[in-house]
Amino acid sequence: MTAIIEIDNLSKQYDKRTAVDGLNLAVEAGEIFGFVGPNGAGKTSTIRMIATLLKPTQGDIRVGGYSIHTAPREVRRTIGYMPDFFGVYSAMTVWEYLDFFGACYHIPEASRGVLIDDLMELVDLTGRRADVVDKLSRGLQQRLGLARTLIHDPQVLILDEPASGLDPRARVEIRELLVELARLGKTIFFSTHILADVAEICTRVGIIEAGRLVAVGTLNELQKNLVAQRQIHITVIDRVEEAQALALAVPGVSAVEIRPDSNHGVHAQLEIKFAGDDLALSSVLAALVSREIPVIHFSEDHHDLEEVFMRLTSSVPGS
C-alpha cells in the first residue's frame, strides 16, 4: 500500500495557543481513517491545513504526492473537502446546487446532467431533486454535502465531523455511505468525536489530544498496546486444580485464579493473565484438551474504543 496522505512535523500556532503540535501521520490509499479527539483537540485545524485553507506554522502535508506549499491547486483537485457546517444557497434546489458546483469545477454542461443524476442516486437524494436546499433536514444536507464533495471525482475525501448533529438513524446512513464510497475506491479521512462511528467502519484510527497524536493503529492494535496482559476466561467441568496447573505451565501465562461458579455446581472459571499472541494463546486450550479436561467456555476480555480513548487521553497534560 502507498501513503496517499503524508503529514510531516505539522504544527499550527494561534498567538500563544498551540492547536497542532508536531503531528506526523501517513494514511494509505483506500483507507477509512478516523481522526478522533475531543472538541478543541486540533482536528479541524489539521483538516483545514490538509484542505489548503489554513497555512501551517511548521511542517508539510502531501496529498497524492503534492505538497500543500508548492502545489496547492493539485492538492485541491485530489481532495473533496466537506467542513462540519457548509454554506448552502437557500433559494437553490438540490439539482441547481449540484449543477452550480459542477460548473465551478468546469464539468461540461453536456455531461453534468448524467453525473448529477448518478450522485443523487448514490446519496439517495433522487426524490429530492426539486427540494429547496435550505428546507432539507440536517441529515439530508449532509448527504447533499457529500454529493457536492464527490462532483469532481476526487481520490481523497476529507470530512470534518460528517455525522455531527445527526440523529442515530442518519448517523448509521452516513456510515453506510462512507463504506460504500470506500468500496468504490475512495480514501476517506474524517474527524469525529463520536466513537461509535469510528469503531464501526474505520480501518485505522488516530487519536489526537491537545494537538498531539497520542496513538494510531487498528482498534485491535490500540487495545493490545493499551493492556500489556490479556485477560482470558475459561470455564471447565471438574478437575479444576489440574486445569490451573496445566494453564500455569504454558509460556506467557503469569497467573491463574480459580473462581467457583455457584450456578453450576462443579463448574469453575479460570481467570488467566496472559502475555502473547493468538498462536501462543491457542496452546492454553490445547493443553487442557490434550488431558481431556472438559472446557465449556473460552473467551477474552476486549476493550472498546471508548475505554481505549479515555485511557490514552487521561495522561496527556492539559486534557
PDB file of N, CA, C and O in Angstrom, residues 162-237:
ATOM      1  N   PRO A 162     -18.540  14.570   9.826  1.00  0.00           N
ATOM      2  CA  PRO A 162     -19.667  14.364   8.898  1.00  0.00           C
ATOM      3  C   PRO A 162     -20.955  13.926   9.580  1.00  0.00           C
ATOM      4  O   PRO A 162     -22.031  14.084   8.999  1.00  0.00           O
ATOM      5  N   ALA A 163     -20.867  13.364  10.797  1.00  0.00           N
ATOM      6  CA  ALA A 163     -22.072  12.902  11.488  1.00  0.00           C
ATOM      7  C   ALA A 163     -22.511  13.854  12.592  1.00  0.00           C
ATOM      8  O   ALA A 163     -23.429  13.539  13.351  1.00  0.00           O
ATOM      9  N   SER A 164     -21.874  15.024  12.673  1.00  0.00           N
ATOM     10  CA  SER A 164     -22.193  15.970  13.747  1.00  0.00           C
ATOM     11  C   SER A 164     -23.637  16.461  13.637  1.00  0.00           C
ATOM     12  O   SER A 164     -24.096  16.871  12.574  1.00  0.00           O
ATOM     13  N   GLY A 165     -24.340  16.398  14.739  1.00  0.00           N
ATOM     14  CA  GLY A 165     -25.701  16.915  14.792  1.00  0.00           C
ATOM     15  C   GLY A 165     -26.758  16.025  14.190  1.00  0.00           C
ATOM     16  O   GLY A 165     -27.925  16.428  14.093  1.00  0.00           O
ATOM     17  N   LEU A 166     -26.393  14.813  13.784  1.00  0.00           N
ATOM     18  CA  LEU A 166     -27.361  13.910  13.163  1.00  0.00           C
ATOM     19  C   LEU A 166     -28.018  13.017  14.208  1.00  0.00           C
ATOM     20  O   LEU A 166     -27.412  12.671  15.228  1.00  0.00           O
ATOM     21  N   ASP A 167     -29.247  12.604  13.916  1.00  0.00           N
ATOM     22  CA  ASP A 167     -29.904  11.643  14.796  1.00  0.00           C
ATOM     23  C   ASP A 167     -29.312  10.253  14.534  1.00  0.00           C
ATOM     24  O   ASP A 167     -28.588  10.048  13.551  1.00  0.00           O
ATOM     25  N   PRO A 168     -29.574   9.282  15.425  1.00  0.00           N
ATOM     26  CA  PRO A 168     -28.932   7.962  15.288  1.00  0.00           C
ATOM     27  C   PRO A 168     -29.141   7.294  13.932  1.00  0.00           C
ATOM     28  O   PRO A 168     -28.218   6.707  13.374  1.00  0.00           O
ATOM     29  N   ARG A 169     -30.360   7.386  13.377  1.00  0.00           N
ATOM     30  CA  ARG A 169     -30.608   6.760  12.080  1.00  0.00           C
ATOM     31  C   ARG A 169     -29.794   7.424  10.984  1.00  0.00           C
ATOM     32  O   ARG A 169     -29.193   6.748  10.138  1.00  0.00           O
ATOM     33  N   ALA A 170     -29.741   8.749  10.990  1.00  0.00           N
ATOM     34  CA  ALA A 170     -28.983   9.469   9.970  1.00  0.00           C
ATOM     35  C   ALA A 170     -27.493   9.175  10.094  1.00  0.00           C
ATOM     36  O   ALA A 170     -26.782   9.082   9.086  1.00  0.00           O
ATOM     37  N   ARG A 171     -26.992   8.992  11.330  1.00  0.00           N
ATOM     38  CA  ARG A 171     -25.580   8.652  11.520  1.00  0.00           C
ATOM     39  C   ARG A 171     -25.261   7.294  10.909  1.00  0.00           C
ATOM     40  O   ARG A 171     -24.232   7.109  10.264  1.00  0.00           O
ATOM     41  N   VAL A 172     -26.153   6.330  11.123  1.00  0.00           N
ATOM     42  CA  VAL A 172     -25.952   4.999  10.537  1.00  0.00           C
ATOM     43  C   VAL A 172     -25.942   5.101   9.016  1.00  0.00           C
ATOM     44  O   VAL A 172     -25.108   4.477   8.340  1.00  0.00           O
ATOM     45  N   GLU A 173     -26.850   5.897   8.450  1.00  0.00           N
ATOM     46  CA  GLU A 173     -26.913   6.036   6.999  1.00  0.00           C
ATOM     47  C   GLU A 173     -25.650   6.685   6.432  1.00  0.00           C
ATOM     48  O   GLU A 173     -25.149   6.272   5.380  1.00  0.00           O
ATOM     49  N   ILE A 174     -25.112   7.678   7.136  1.00  0.00           N
ATOM     50  CA  ILE A 174     -23.859   8.306   6.687  1.00  0.00           C
ATOM     51  C   ILE A 174     -22.712   7.313   6.768  1.00  0.00           C
ATOM     52  O   ILE A 174     -21.872   7.230   5.846  1.00  0.00           O
ATOM     53  N   ARG A 175     -22.670   6.513   7.839  1.00  0.00           N
ATOM     54  CA  ARG A 175     -21.620   5.497   7.954  1.00  0.00           C
ATOM     55  C   ARG A 175     -21.685   4.517   6.794  1.00  0.00           C
ATOM     56  O   ARG A 175     -20.669   4.166   6.194  1.00  0.00           O
ATOM     57  N   GLU A 176     -22.881   4.064   6.474  1.00  0.00           N
ATOM     58  CA  GLU A 176     -23.051   3.118   5.367  1.00  0.00           C
ATOM     59  C   GLU A 176     -22.607   3.747   4.044  1.00  0.00           C
ATOM     60  O   GLU A 176     -22.008   3.074   3.191  1.00  0.00           O
ATOM     61  N   LEU A 177     -22.885   5.025   3.881  1.00  0.00           N
ATOM     62  CA  LEU A 177     -22.491   5.722   2.659  1.00  0.00           C
ATOM     63  C   LEU A 177     -20.966   5.835   2.565  1.00  0.00           C
ATOM     64  O   LEU A 177     -20.385   5.644   1.485  1.00  0.00           O
ATOM     65  N   LEU A 178     -20.300   6.090   3.673  1.00  0.00           N
ATOM     66  CA  LEU A 178     -18.835   6.173   3.668  1.00  0.00           C
ATOM     67  C   LEU A 178     -18.217   4.821   3.315  1.00  0.00           C
ATOM     68  O   LEU A 178     -17.230   4.751   2.567  1.00  0.00           O
ATOM     69  N   VAL A 179     -18.782   3.747   3.832  1.00  0.00           N
ATOM     70  CA  VAL A 179     -18.293   2.403   3.496  1.00  0.00           C
ATOM     71  C   VAL A 179     -18.457   2.140   2.007  1.00  0.00           C
ATOM     72  O   VAL A 179     -17.565   1.577   1.356  1.00  0.00           O
ATOM     73  N   GLU A 180     -19.583   2.552   1.444  1.00  0.00           N
ATOM     74  CA  GLU A 180     -19.824   2.365   0.012  1.00  0.00           C
ATOM     75  C   GLU A 180     -18.822   3.175  -0.815  1.00  0.00           C
ATOM     76  O   GLU A 180     -18.298   2.693  -1.828  1.00  0.00           O
ATOM     77  N   LEU A 181     -18.524   4.389  -0.384  1.00  0.00           N
ATOM     78  CA  LEU A 181     -17.557   5.217  -1.105  1.00  0.00           C
ATOM     79  C   LEU A 181     -16.160   4.597  -1.055  1.00  0.00           C
ATOM     80  O   LEU A 181     -15.427   4.625  -2.048  1.00  0.00           O
ATOM     81  N   ALA A 182     -15.800   4.017   0.090  1.00  0.00           N
ATOM     82  CA  ALA A 182     -14.514   3.328   0.187  1.00  0.00           C
ATOM     83  C   ALA A 182     -14.486   2.123  -0.746  1.00  0.00           C
ATOM     84  O   ALA A 182     -13.469   1.828  -1.379  1.00  0.00           O
ATOM     85  N   ARG A 183     -15.613   1.423  -0.848  1.00  0.00           N
ATOM     86  CA  ARG A 183     -15.698   0.276  -1.744  1.00  0.00           C
ATOM     87  C   ARG A 183     -15.503   0.704  -3.199  1.00  0.00           C
ATOM     88  O   ARG A 183     -14.975  -0.060  -4.023  1.00  0.00           O
ATOM     89  N   LEU A 184     -15.889   1.930  -3.498  1.00  0.00           N
ATOM     90  CA  LEU A 184     -15.731   2.460  -4.854  1.00  0.00           C
ATOM     91  C   LEU A 184     -14.317   2.990  -5.114  1.00  0.00           C
ATOM     92  O   LEU A 184     -14.039   3.512  -6.186  1.00  0.00           O
ATOM     93  N   GLY A 185     -13.449   2.877  -4.115  1.00  0.00           N
ATOM     94  CA  GLY A 185     -12.051   3.237  -4.322  1.00  0.00           C
ATOM     95  C   GLY A 185     -11.595   4.542  -3.716  1.00  0.00           C
ATOM     96  O   GLY A 185     -10.445   4.945  -3.906  1.00  0.00           O
ATOM     97  N   LYS A 186     -12.461   5.218  -2.970  1.00  0.00           N
ATOM     98  CA  LYS A 186     -12.072   6.481  -2.359  1.00  0.00           C
ATOM     99  C   LYS A 186     -11.313   6.235  -1.051  1.00  0.00           C
ATOM    100  O   LYS A 186     -11.607   5.291  -0.316  1.00  0.00           O
ATOM    101  N   THR A 187     -10.353   7.099  -0.776  1.00  0.00           N
ATOM    102  CA  THR A 187      -9.714   7.147   0.540  1.00  0.00           C
ATOM    103  C   THR A 187     -10.474   8.170   1.371  1.00  0.00           C
ATOM    104  O   THR A 187     -10.727   9.287   0.903  1.00  0.00           O
ATOM    105  N   ILE A 188     -10.831   7.796   2.592  1.00  0.00           N
ATOM    106  CA  ILE A 188     -11.661   8.667   3.427  1.00  0.00           C
ATOM    107  C   ILE A 188     -10.927   8.989   4.714  1.00  0.00           C
ATOM    108  O   ILE A 188     -10.500   8.097   5.450  1.00  0.00           O
ATOM    109  N   PHE A 189     -10.749  10.274   4.960  1.00  0.00           N
ATOM    110  CA  PHE A 189     -10.147  10.773   6.201  1.00  0.00           C
ATOM    111  C   PHE A 189     -11.208  11.646   6.853  1.00  0.00           C
ATOM    112  O   PHE A 189     -11.575  12.686   6.315  1.00  0.00           O
ATOM    113  N   PHE A 190     -11.728  11.200   8.000  1.00  0.00           N
ATOM    114  CA  PHE A 190     -12.768  12.003   8.632  1.00  0.00           C
ATOM    115  C   PHE A 190     -12.516  12.162  10.118  1.00  0.00           C
ATOM    116  O   PHE A 190     -12.025  11.262  10.790  1.00  0.00           O
ATOM    117  N   SER A 191     -12.843  13.341  10.605  1.00  0.00           N
ATOM    118  CA  SER A 191     -12.696  13.628  12.025  1.00  0.00           C
ATOM    119  C   SER A 191     -14.031  13.419  12.713  1.00  0.00           C
ATOM    120  O   SER A 191     -15.099  13.556  12.113  1.00  0.00           O
ATOM    121  N   THR A 192     -13.954  13.092  13.989  1.00  0.00           N
ATOM    122  CA  THR A 192     -15.175  12.888  14.761  1.00  0.00           C
ATOM    123  C   THR A 192     -14.845  12.820  16.242  1.00  0.00           C
ATOM    124  O   THR A 192     -13.701  12.581  16.622  1.00  0.00           O
ATOM    125  N   HIS A 193     -15.846  13.066  17.062  1.00  0.00           N
ATOM    126  CA  HIS A 193     -15.738  12.742  18.487  1.00  0.00           C
ATOM    127  C   HIS A 193     -16.774  11.694  18.860  1.00  0.00           C
ATOM    128  O   HIS A 193     -16.952  11.375  20.029  1.00  0.00           O
ATOM    129  N   ILE A 194     -17.463  11.139  17.844  1.00  0.00           N
ATOM    130  CA  ILE A 194     -18.453  10.085  18.061  1.00  0.00           C
ATOM    131  C   ILE A 194     -17.749   8.749  17.879  1.00  0.00           C
ATOM    132  O   ILE A 194     -17.514   8.290  16.756  1.00  0.00           O
ATOM    133  N   LEU A 195     -17.381   8.105  18.972  1.00  0.00           N
ATOM    134  CA  LEU A 195     -16.524   6.933  18.913  1.00  0.00           C
ATOM    135  C   LEU A 195     -17.203   5.740  18.246  1.00  0.00           C
ATOM    136  O   LEU A 195     -16.543   4.919  17.622  1.00  0.00           O
ATOM    137  N   ALA A 196     -18.515   5.649  18.358  1.00  0.00           N
ATOM    138  CA  ALA A 196     -19.223   4.520  17.744  1.00  0.00           C
ATOM    139  C   ALA A 196     -19.048   4.526  16.228  1.00  0.00           C
ATOM    140  O   ALA A 196     -18.918   3.467  15.606  1.00  0.00           O
ATOM    141  N   ASP A 197     -19.020   5.712  15.620  1.00  0.00           N
ATOM    142  CA  ASP A 197     -18.839   5.798  14.172  1.00  0.00           C
ATOM    143  C   ASP A 197     -17.492   5.223  13.759  1.00  0.00           C
ATOM    144  O   ASP A 197     -17.371   4.516  12.753  1.00  0.00           O
ATOM    145  N   VAL A 198     -16.474   5.517  14.544  1.00  0.00           N
ATOM    146  CA  VAL A 198     -15.126   5.059  14.234  1.00  0.00           C
ATOM    147  C   VAL A 198     -15.020   3.546  14.389  1.00  0.00           C
ATOM    148  O   VAL A 198     -14.475   2.848  13.535  1.00  0.00           O
ATOM    149  N   ALA A 199     -15.533   3.039  15.496  1.00  0.00           N
ATOM    150  CA  ALA A 199     -15.427   1.606  15.774  1.00  0.00           C
ATOM    151  C   ALA A 199     -16.134   0.772  14.719  1.00  0.00           C
ATOM    152  O   ALA A 199     -15.708  -0.350  14.414  1.00  0.00           O
ATOM    153  N   GLU A 200     -17.186   1.311  14.128  1.00  0.00           N
ATOM    154  CA  GLU A 200     -17.983   0.543  13.171  1.00  0.00           C
ATOM    155  C   GLU A 200     -17.314   0.409  11.808  1.00  0.00           C
ATOM    156  O   GLU A 200     -17.409  -0.643  11.178  1.00  0.00           O
ATOM    157  N   ILE A 201     -16.628   1.448  11.340  1.00  0.00           N
ATOM    158  CA  ILE A 201     -16.244   1.436   9.922  1.00  0.00           C
ATOM    159  C   ILE A 201     -14.768   1.664   9.638  1.00  0.00           C
ATOM    160  O   ILE A 201     -14.323   1.392   8.525  1.00  0.00           O
ATOM    161  N   CYS A 202     -13.975   2.150  10.593  1.00  0.00           N
ATOM    162  CA  CYS A 202     -12.620   2.584  10.265  1.00  0.00           C
ATOM    163  C   CYS A 202     -11.638   1.428  10.151  1.00  0.00           C
ATOM    164  O   CYS A 202     -11.664   0.492  10.944  1.00  0.00           O
ATOM    165  N   THR A 203     -10.762   1.530   9.162  1.00  0.00           N
ATOM    166  CA  THR A 203      -9.668   0.569   9.054  1.00  0.00           C
ATOM    167  C   THR A 203      -8.573   0.898  10.058  1.00  0.00           C
ATOM    168  O   THR A 203      -7.916   0.000  10.586  1.00  0.00           O
ATOM    169  N   ARG A 204      -8.351   2.182  10.307  1.00  0.00           N
ATOM    170  CA  ARG A 204      -7.404   2.618  11.337  1.00  0.00           C
ATOM    171  C   ARG A 204      -7.921   3.878  12.009  1.00  0.00           C
ATOM    172  O   ARG A 204      -8.775   4.586  11.477  1.00  0.00           O
ATOM    173  N   VAL A 205      -7.346   4.152  13.182  1.00  0.00           N
ATOM    174  CA  VAL A 205      -7.780   5.278  13.994  1.00  0.00           C
ATOM    175  C   VAL A 205      -6.554   6.055  14.451  1.00  0.00           C
ATOM    176  O   VAL A 205      -5.528   5.466  14.818  1.00  0.00           O
ATOM    177  N   GLY A 206      -6.649   7.379  14.434  1.00  0.00           N
ATOM    178  CA  GLY A 206      -5.648   8.236  15.055  1.00  0.00           C
ATOM    179  C   GLY A 206      -6.317   9.034  16.151  1.00  0.00           C
ATOM    180  O   GLY A 206      -7.370   9.630  15.923  1.00  0.00           O
ATOM    181  N   ILE A 207      -5.740   9.023  17.340  1.00  0.00           N
ATOM    182  CA  ILE A 207      -6.320   9.743  18.471  1.00  0.00           C
ATOM    183  C   ILE A 207      -5.457  10.964  18.755  1.00  0.00           C
ATOM    184  O   ILE A 207      -4.253  10.850  19.005  1.00  0.00           O
ATOM    185  N   ILE A 208      -6.074  12.135  18.706  1.00  0.00           N
ATOM    186  CA  ILE A 208      -5.378  13.391  18.939  1.00  0.00           C
ATOM    187  C   ILE A 208      -5.929  14.046  20.195  1.00  0.00           C
ATOM    188  O   ILE A 208      -7.143  14.020  20.447  1.00  0.00           O
ATOM    189  N   GLU A 209      -5.028  14.597  20.985  1.00  0.00           N
ATOM    190  CA  GLU A 209      -5.422  15.299  22.207  1.00  0.00           C
ATOM    191  C   GLU A 209      -4.429  16.423  22.447  1.00  0.00           C
ATOM    192  O   GLU A 209      -3.203  16.223  22.344  1.00  0.00           O
ATOM    193  N   ALA A 210      -4.945  17.614  22.733  1.00  0.00           N
ATOM    194  CA  ALA A 210      -4.110  18.793  22.978  1.00  0.00           C
ATOM    195  C   ALA A 210      -3.107  19.003  21.838  1.00  0.00           C
ATOM    196  O   ALA A 210      -1.958  19.372  22.059  1.00  0.00           O
ATOM    197  N   GLY A 211      -3.551  18.739  20.598  1.00  0.00           N
ATOM    198  CA  GLY A 211      -2.727  18.985  19.426  1.00  0.00           C
ATOM    199  C   GLY A 211      -1.710  17.916  19.105  1.00  0.00           C
ATOM    200  O   GLY A 211      -0.989  18.022  18.116  1.00  0.00           O
ATOM    201  N   ARG A 212      -1.631  16.862  19.925  1.00  0.00           N
ATOM    202  CA  ARG A 212      -0.633  15.815  19.717  1.00  0.00           C
ATOM    203  C   ARG A 212      -1.294  14.488  19.394  1.00  0.00           C
ATOM    204  O   ARG A 212      -2.334  14.148  19.976  1.00  0.00           O
ATOM    205  N   LEU A 213      -0.699  13.745  18.490  1.00  0.00           N
ATOM    206  CA  LEU A 213      -1.184  12.413  18.160  1.00  0.00           C
ATOM    207  C   LEU A 213      -0.697  11.462  19.252  1.00  0.00           C
ATOM    208  O   LEU A 213       0.501  11.217  19.382  1.00  0.00           O
ATOM    209  N   VAL A 214      -1.640  10.913  20.023  1.00  0.00           N
ATOM    210  CA  VAL A 214      -1.244  10.070  21.156  1.00  0.00           C
ATOM    211  C   VAL A 214      -1.264   8.588  20.807  1.00  0.00           C
ATOM    212  O   VAL A 214      -0.655   7.780  21.518  1.00  0.00           O
ATOM    213  N   ALA A 215      -1.940   8.211  19.727  1.00  0.00           N
ATOM    214  CA  ALA A 215      -1.966   6.808  19.312  1.00  0.00           C
ATOM    215  C   ALA A 215      -2.500   6.707  17.901  1.00  0.00           C
ATOM    216  O   ALA A 215      -3.306   7.531  17.458  1.00  0.00           O
ATOM    217  N   VAL A 216      -2.034   5.675  17.171  1.00  0.00           N
ATOM    218  CA  VAL A 216      -2.543   5.409  15.833  1.00  0.00           C
ATOM    219  C   VAL A 216      -2.448   3.911  15.576  1.00  0.00           C
ATOM    220  O   VAL A 216      -1.487   3.263  15.995  1.00  0.00           O
ATOM    221  N   GLY A 217      -3.459   3.356  14.919  1.00  0.00           N
ATOM    222  CA  GLY A 217      -3.448   1.932  14.612  1.00  0.00           C
ATOM    223  C   GLY A 217      -4.862   1.412  14.438  1.00  0.00           C
ATOM    224  O   GLY A 217      -5.837   2.166  14.497  1.00  0.00           O
ATOM    225  N   THR A 218      -4.979   0.117  14.190  1.00  0.00           N
ATOM    226  CA  THR A 218      -6.295  -0.502  14.175  1.00  0.00           C
ATOM    227  C   THR A 218      -6.819  -0.553  15.602  1.00  0.00           C
ATOM    228  O   THR A 218      -6.058  -0.410  16.569  1.00  0.00           O
ATOM    229  N   LEU A 219      -8.115  -0.804  15.750  1.00  0.00           N
ATOM    230  CA  LEU A 219      -8.683  -0.894  17.096  1.00  0.00           C
ATOM    231  C   LEU A 219      -8.042  -2.027  17.868  1.00  0.00           C
ATOM    232  O   LEU A 219      -7.720  -1.884  19.056  1.00  0.00           O
ATOM    233  N   ASN A 220      -7.781  -3.151  17.209  1.00  0.00           N
ATOM    234  CA  ASN A 220      -7.125  -4.281  17.878  1.00  0.00           C
ATOM    235  C   ASN A 220      -5.726  -3.913  18.343  1.00  0.00           C
ATOM    236  O   ASN A 220      -5.308  -4.277  19.453  1.00  0.00           O
ATOM    237  N   GLU A 221      -4.989  -3.184  17.500  1.00  0.00           N
ATOM    238  CA  GLU A 221      -3.634  -2.774  17.883  1.00  0.00           C
ATOM    239  C   GLU A 221      -3.665  -1.830  19.072  1.00  0.00           C
ATOM    240  O   GLU A 221      -2.838  -1.945  19.993  1.00  0.00           O
ATOM    241  N   LEU A 222      -4.621  -0.896  19.074  1.00  0.00           N
ATOM    242  CA  LEU A 222      -4.720   0.030  20.197  1.00  0.00           C
ATOM    243  C   LEU A 222      -5.082  -0.703  21.479  1.00  0.00           C
ATOM    244  O   LEU A 222      -4.557  -0.388  22.555  1.00  0.00           O
ATOM    245  N   GLN A 223      -5.965  -1.683  21.375  1.00  0.00           N
ATOM    246  CA  GLN A 223      -6.341  -2.475  22.547  1.00  0.00           C
ATOM    247  C   GLN A 223      -5.139  -3.224  23.102  1.00  0.00           C
ATOM    248  O   GLN A 223      -4.907  -3.238  24.315  1.00  0.00           O
ATOM    249  N   LYS A 224      -4.370  -3.848  22.223  1.00  0.00           N
ATOM    250  CA  LYS A 224      -3.222  -4.639  22.678  1.00  0.00           C
ATOM    251  C   LYS A 224      -2.127  -3.760  23.263  1.00  0.00           C
ATOM    252  O   LYS A 224      -1.471  -4.137  24.235  1.00  0.00           O
ATOM    253  N   ASN A 225      -1.910  -2.589  22.684  1.00  0.00           N
ATOM    254  CA  ASN A 225      -0.894  -1.678  23.212  1.00  0.00           C
ATOM    255  C   ASN A 225      -1.315  -1.084  24.550  1.00  0.00           C
ATOM    256  O   ASN A 225      -0.471  -0.735  25.377  1.00  0.00           O
ATOM    257  N   LEU A 226      -2.619  -0.978  24.756  1.00  0.00           N
ATOM    258  CA  LEU A 226      -3.135  -0.388  25.984  1.00  0.00           C
ATOM    259  C   LEU A 226      -2.954  -1.316  27.176  1.00  0.00           C
ATOM    260  O   LEU A 226      -2.614  -0.895  28.273  1.00  0.00           O
ATOM    261  N   VAL A 227      -3.178  -2.594  26.958  1.00  0.00           N
ATOM    262  CA  VAL A 227      -3.136  -3.569  28.052  1.00  0.00           C
ATOM    263  C   VAL A 227      -2.008  -4.556  27.782  1.00  0.00           C
ATOM    264  O   VAL A 227      -2.052  -5.302  26.802  1.00  0.00           O
ATOM    265  N   ALA A 228      -0.994  -4.542  28.648  1.00  0.00           N
ATOM    266  CA  ALA A 228       0.167  -5.400  28.442  1.00  0.00           C
ATOM    267  C   ALA A 228      -0.197  -6.874  28.531  1.00  0.00           C
ATOM    268  O   ALA A 228       0.347  -7.711  27.817  1.00  0.00           O
ATOM    269  N   GLN A 229      -1.119  -7.224  29.445  1.00  0.00           N
ATOM    270  CA  GLN A 229      -1.513  -8.613  29.616  1.00  0.00           C
ATOM    271  C   GLN A 229      -2.969  -8.811  29.217  1.00  0.00           C
ATOM    272  O   GLN A 229      -3.825  -7.985  29.524  1.00  0.00           O
ATOM    273  N   ARG A 230      -3.226  -9.900  28.536  1.00  0.00           N
ATOM    274  CA  ARG A 230      -4.580 -10.236  28.106  1.00  0.00           C
ATOM    275  C   ARG A 230      -5.280 -11.010  29.221  1.00  0.00           C
ATOM    276  O   ARG A 230      -4.650 -11.778  29.947  1.00  0.00           O
ATOM    277  N   GLN A 231      -6.564 -10.774  29.351  1.00  0.00           N
ATOM    278  CA  GLN A 231      -7.360 -11.444  30.382  1.00  0.00           C
ATOM    279  C   GLN A 231      -8.226 -12.515  29.710  1.00  0.00           C
ATOM    280  O   GLN A 231      -9.097 -12.187  28.896  1.00  0.00           O
ATOM    281  N   ILE A 232      -7.956 -13.791  30.039  1.00  0.00           N
ATOM    282  CA  ILE A 232      -8.638 -14.919  29.413  1.00  0.00           C
ATOM    283  C   ILE A 232      -9.543 -15.593  30.436  1.00  0.00           C
ATOM    284  O   ILE A 232      -9.168 -15.756  31.601  1.00  0.00           O
ATOM    285  N   HIS A 233     -10.737 -15.987  29.989  1.00  0.00           N
ATOM    286  CA  HIS A 233     -11.696 -16.677  30.865  1.00  0.00           C
ATOM    287  C   HIS A 233     -11.980 -18.067  30.287  1.00  0.00           C
ATOM    288  O   HIS A 233     -12.376 -18.182  29.121  1.00  0.00           O
ATOM    289  N   ILE A 234     -11.756 -19.092  31.080  1.00  0.00           N
ATOM    290  CA  ILE A 234     -12.024 -20.468  30.666  1.00  0.00           C
ATOM    291  C   ILE A 234     -12.889 -21.137  31.747  1.00  0.00           C
ATOM    292  O   ILE A 234     -12.535 -21.103  32.928  1.00  0.00           O
ATOM    293  N   THR A 235     -14.008 -21.710  31.325  1.00  0.00           N
ATOM    294  CA  THR A 235     -14.857 -22.452  32.252  1.00  0.00           C
ATOM    295  C   THR A 235     -14.681 -23.947  32.003  1.00  0.00           C
ATOM    296  O   THR A 235     -14.787 -24.409  30.853  1.00  0.00           O
ATOM    297  N   VAL A 236     -14.396 -24.688  33.071  1.00  0.00           N
ATOM    298  CA  VAL A 236     -14.180 -26.136  32.977  1.00  0.00           C
ATOM    299  C   VAL A 236     -15.151 -26.861  33.899  1.00  0.00           C
ATOM    300  O   VAL A 236     -15.721 -26.285  34.822  1.00  0.00           O
ATOM    301  N   ILE A 237     -15.321 -28.155  33.602  1.00  0.00           N
ATOM    302  CA  ILE A 237     -16.155 -29.014  34.444  1.00  0.00           C
ATOM    303  C   ILE A 237     -15.218 -29.928  35.237  1.00  0.00           C
ATOM    304  O   ILE A 237     -14.542 -30.784  34.685  1.00  0.00           O
TER     305      ILE A 237
END
